[in-house]
């Protein structure tokens, strides 16, 4: 099987990593395909099953864990499980494409450790925790409780940034998008 490169984007929720990943997916020269994670939470807003996530029940999720079908998985928030199925990476490699991930910091580092040479692990840093809070409130797709849970996790996640291959500061979105594009292009052509 053609084993393509793995591009990991990790960051606290609200840092803008999803926007950056979507931007990169639009760049044909990078030959990227999005790794669709399995998630045990309900779809939010416009999210579509099989595009944004494979939305599955907690019970189904636990069956996949038991069968060792995940490359990595995390209980990112209480009772919200997320994971990368091994079959997902195989699906993308079989297409002859590189894989791009939008996953939490623990999962991102796990992939880097499993495939150290093939993986570029990027941490997207928000300007501040206050700004993160403002962005999450503006998005207003979650309850205050859920937003607070995400904020509490952000400080712990920010501390892992030095373990990544590189850090992109998302203070200005257009600059961050361009920086991400150049970094990924260089890594893929290496
Ligand atoms: P959200 O609920 O906002 O879509 O995602 C919550 C967090 O879970 C985000 O940080 C997202 O990147 C992360 N996440 C999504 N998919 C995966 C995955 O497959 N594995 C891990 N470890 N984290 C994931």
mmCIF file of N, CA, C and O and ligand atoms in Angstrom, residues 11 13 17 37 41 44 47 53 72-74 76-77 82-84 102-104 107 139 150, ligand 1:
data_model
loop_
_atom_site.group_PDB
_atom_site.id
_atom_site.type_symbol
_atom_site.label_atom_id
_atom_site.label_comp_id
_atom_site.label_asym_id
_atom_site.label_seq_id
_atom_site.Cartn_x
_atom_site.Cartn_y
_atom_site.Cartn_z
ATOM 1 N N UNK A 11 -5.056 21.514 18.641
ATOM 2 C CA UNK A 11 -5.160 22.810 19.320
ATOM 3 C C UNK A 11 -6.345 22.768 20.261
ATOM 4 O O UNK A 11 -7.232 21.924 20.094
ATOM 5 N N UNK A 13 -9.986 23.688 21.504
ATOM 6 C CA UNK A 13 -11.209 23.991 20.771
ATOM 7 C C UNK A 13 -11.382 25.513 20.669
ATOM 8 O O UNK A 13 -11.242 26.219 21.664
ATOM 9 N N UNK A 17 -8.267 25.799 14.294
ATOM 10 C CA UNK A 17 -7.598 24.728 13.532
ATOM 11 C C UNK A 17 -8.508 24.142 12.459
ATOM 12 O O UNK A 17 -8.056 23.814 11.380
ATOM 13 N N UNK A 37 -13.082 11.266 11.785
ATOM 14 C CA UNK A 37 -13.031 10.563 13.073
ATOM 15 C C UNK A 37 -14.389 9.985 13.424
ATOM 16 O O UNK A 37 -15.415 10.493 12.975
ATOM 17 N N UNK A 41 -20.497 11.943 20.187
ATOM 18 C CA UNK A 41 -21.435 13.047 20.491
ATOM 19 C C UNK A 41 -22.443 13.224 19.354
ATOM 20 O O UNK A 41 -22.260 12.668 18.270
ATOM 21 N N UNK A 44 -23.634 18.650 15.425
ATOM 22 C CA UNK A 44 -23.837 20.048 15.805
ATOM 23 C C UNK A 44 -24.103 20.832 14.532
ATOM 24 O O UNK A 44 -23.434 20.600 13.525
ATOM 25 N N UNK A 47 -23.343 19.810 10.688
ATOM 26 C CA UNK A 47 -22.459 18.645 10.539
ATOM 27 C C UNK A 47 -23.175 17.441 9.910
ATOM 28 O O UNK A 47 -24.339 17.187 10.195
ATOM 29 N N UNK A 53 -17.817 13.774 10.738
ATOM 30 C CA UNK A 53 -17.519 12.668 11.669
ATOM 31 C C UNK A 53 -18.333 11.457 11.254
ATOM 32 O O UNK A 53 -19.319 11.582 10.529
ATOM 33 N N UNK A 72 -5.997 5.484 17.416
ATOM 34 C CA UNK A 72 -5.953 6.225 18.682
ATOM 35 C C UNK A 72 -7.376 6.644 19.007
ATOM 36 O O UNK A 72 -8.195 6.804 18.104
ATOM 37 N N UNK A 73 -7.666 6.787 20.291
ATOM 38 C CA UNK A 73 -8.965 7.333 20.693
ATOM 39 C C UNK A 73 -8.779 8.050 22.022
ATOM 40 O O UNK A 73 -7.826 7.779 22.757
ATOM 41 N N UNK A 74 -9.689 8.979 22.313
ATOM 42 C CA UNK A 74 -9.631 9.740 23.559
ATOM 43 C C UNK A 74 -11.051 10.041 24.029
ATOM 44 O O UNK A 74 -11.928 10.270 23.198
ATOM 45 N N UNK A 76 -12.304 12.883 24.981
ATOM 46 C CA UNK A 76 -11.833 14.269 24.943
ATOM 47 C C UNK A 76 -12.549 15.115 25.996
ATOM 48 O O UNK A 76 -11.929 15.905 26.706
ATOM 49 N N UNK A 77 -13.855 14.945 26.080
ATOM 50 C CA UNK A 77 -14.635 15.561 27.161
ATOM 51 C C UNK A 77 -15.452 14.445 27.784
ATOM 52 O O UNK A 77 -15.663 13.408 27.157
ATOM 53 N N UNK A 82 -13.814 10.342 20.999
ATOM 54 C CA UNK A 82 -13.423 10.609 19.617
ATOM 55 C C UNK A 82 -12.274 9.671 19.280
ATOM 56 O O UNK A 82 -11.414 9.435 20.124
ATOM 57 N N UNK A 83 -12.225 9.193 18.049
ATOM 58 C CA UNK A 83 -11.113 8.325 17.692
ATOM 59 C C UNK A 83 -10.927 8.182 16.197
ATOM 60 O O UNK A 83 -11.839 8.431 15.409
ATOM 61 N N UNK A 84 -9.688 7.802 15.839
ATOM 62 C CA UNK A 84 -9.339 7.559 14.439
ATOM 63 C C UNK A 84 -9.359 6.060 14.196
ATOM 64 O O UNK A 84 -8.580 5.326 14.813
ATOM 65 N N UNK A 102 -7.713 16.583 12.216
ATOM 66 C CA UNK A 102 -8.109 17.668 13.112
ATOM 67 C C UNK A 102 -8.470 16.971 14.422
ATOM 68 O O UNK A 102 -9.610 16.533 14.602
ATOM 69 N N UNK A 103 -7.465 16.783 15.278
ATOM 70 C CA UNK A 103 -7.730 15.991 16.487
ATOM 71 C C UNK A 103 -7.127 16.633 17.732
ATOM 72 O O UNK A 103 -6.350 17.575 17.635
ATOM 73 N N UNK A 104 -7.493 16.123 18.891
ATOM 74 C CA UNK A 104 -7.038 16.759 20.130
ATOM 75 C C UNK A 104 -5.545 16.483 20.347
ATOM 76 O O UNK A 104 -4.947 15.656 19.652
ATOM 77 N N UNK A 107 -4.296 12.815 21.091
ATOM 78 C CA UNK A 107 -4.399 11.963 19.898
ATOM 79 C C UNK A 107 -3.355 12.329 18.866
ATOM 80 O O UNK A 107 -2.756 11.457 18.232
ATOM 81 N N UNK A 139 -19.331 31.528 18.579
ATOM 82 C CA UNK A 139 -19.767 30.389 17.778
ATOM 83 C C UNK A 139 -21.150 29.930 18.251
ATOM 84 O O UNK A 139 -21.951 29.449 17.468
ATOM 85 N N UNK A 150 -14.589 23.244 27.814
ATOM 86 C CA UNK A 150 -13.568 23.402 26.771
ATOM 87 C C UNK A 150 -12.482 24.380 27.207
ATOM 88 O O UNK A 150 -11.301 24.170 26.937
HETATM 89 P P1 LIG B 1 -15.553 18.943 18.521
HETATM 90 O O1 LIG B 1 -16.559 18.363 19.459
HETATM 91 O O2 LIG B 1 -15.350 20.424 18.732
HETATM 92 O O3 LIG B 1 -15.813 18.596 17.074
HETATM 93 O O4 LIG B 1 -14.156 18.268 18.842
HETATM 94 C C1 LIG B 1 -13.668 18.234 20.133
HETATM 95 C C2 LIG B 1 -12.206 17.874 20.123
HETATM 96 O O5 LIG B 1 -12.015 16.508 19.739
HETATM 97 C C3 LIG B 1 -11.393 18.707 19.149
HETATM 98 O O6 LIG B 1 -10.197 19.093 19.786
HETATM 99 C C4 LIG B 1 -11.146 17.737 18.035
HETATM 100 O O7 LIG B 1 -9.994 18.085 17.320
HETATM 101 C C5 LIG B 1 -10.974 16.434 18.807
HETATM 102 N N1 LIG B 1 -11.082 15.238 17.966
HETATM 103 C C6 LIG B 1 -11.805 15.078 16.850
HETATM 104 N N2 LIG B 1 -11.599 13.879 16.320
HETATM 105 C C7 LIG B 1 -10.689 13.243 17.100
HETATM 106 C C8 LIG B 1 -10.049 11.964 17.051
HETATM 107 O O8 LIG B 1 -10.270 11.133 16.170
HETATM 108 N N3 LIG B 1 -9.182 11.684 18.034
HETATM 109 C C9 LIG B 1 -8.898 12.543 19.025
HETATM 110 N N4 LIG B 1 -8.011 12.164 19.924
HETATM 111 N N5 LIG B 1 -9.466 13.760 19.104
HETATM 112 C C10 LIG B 1 -10.358 14.105 18.152
#
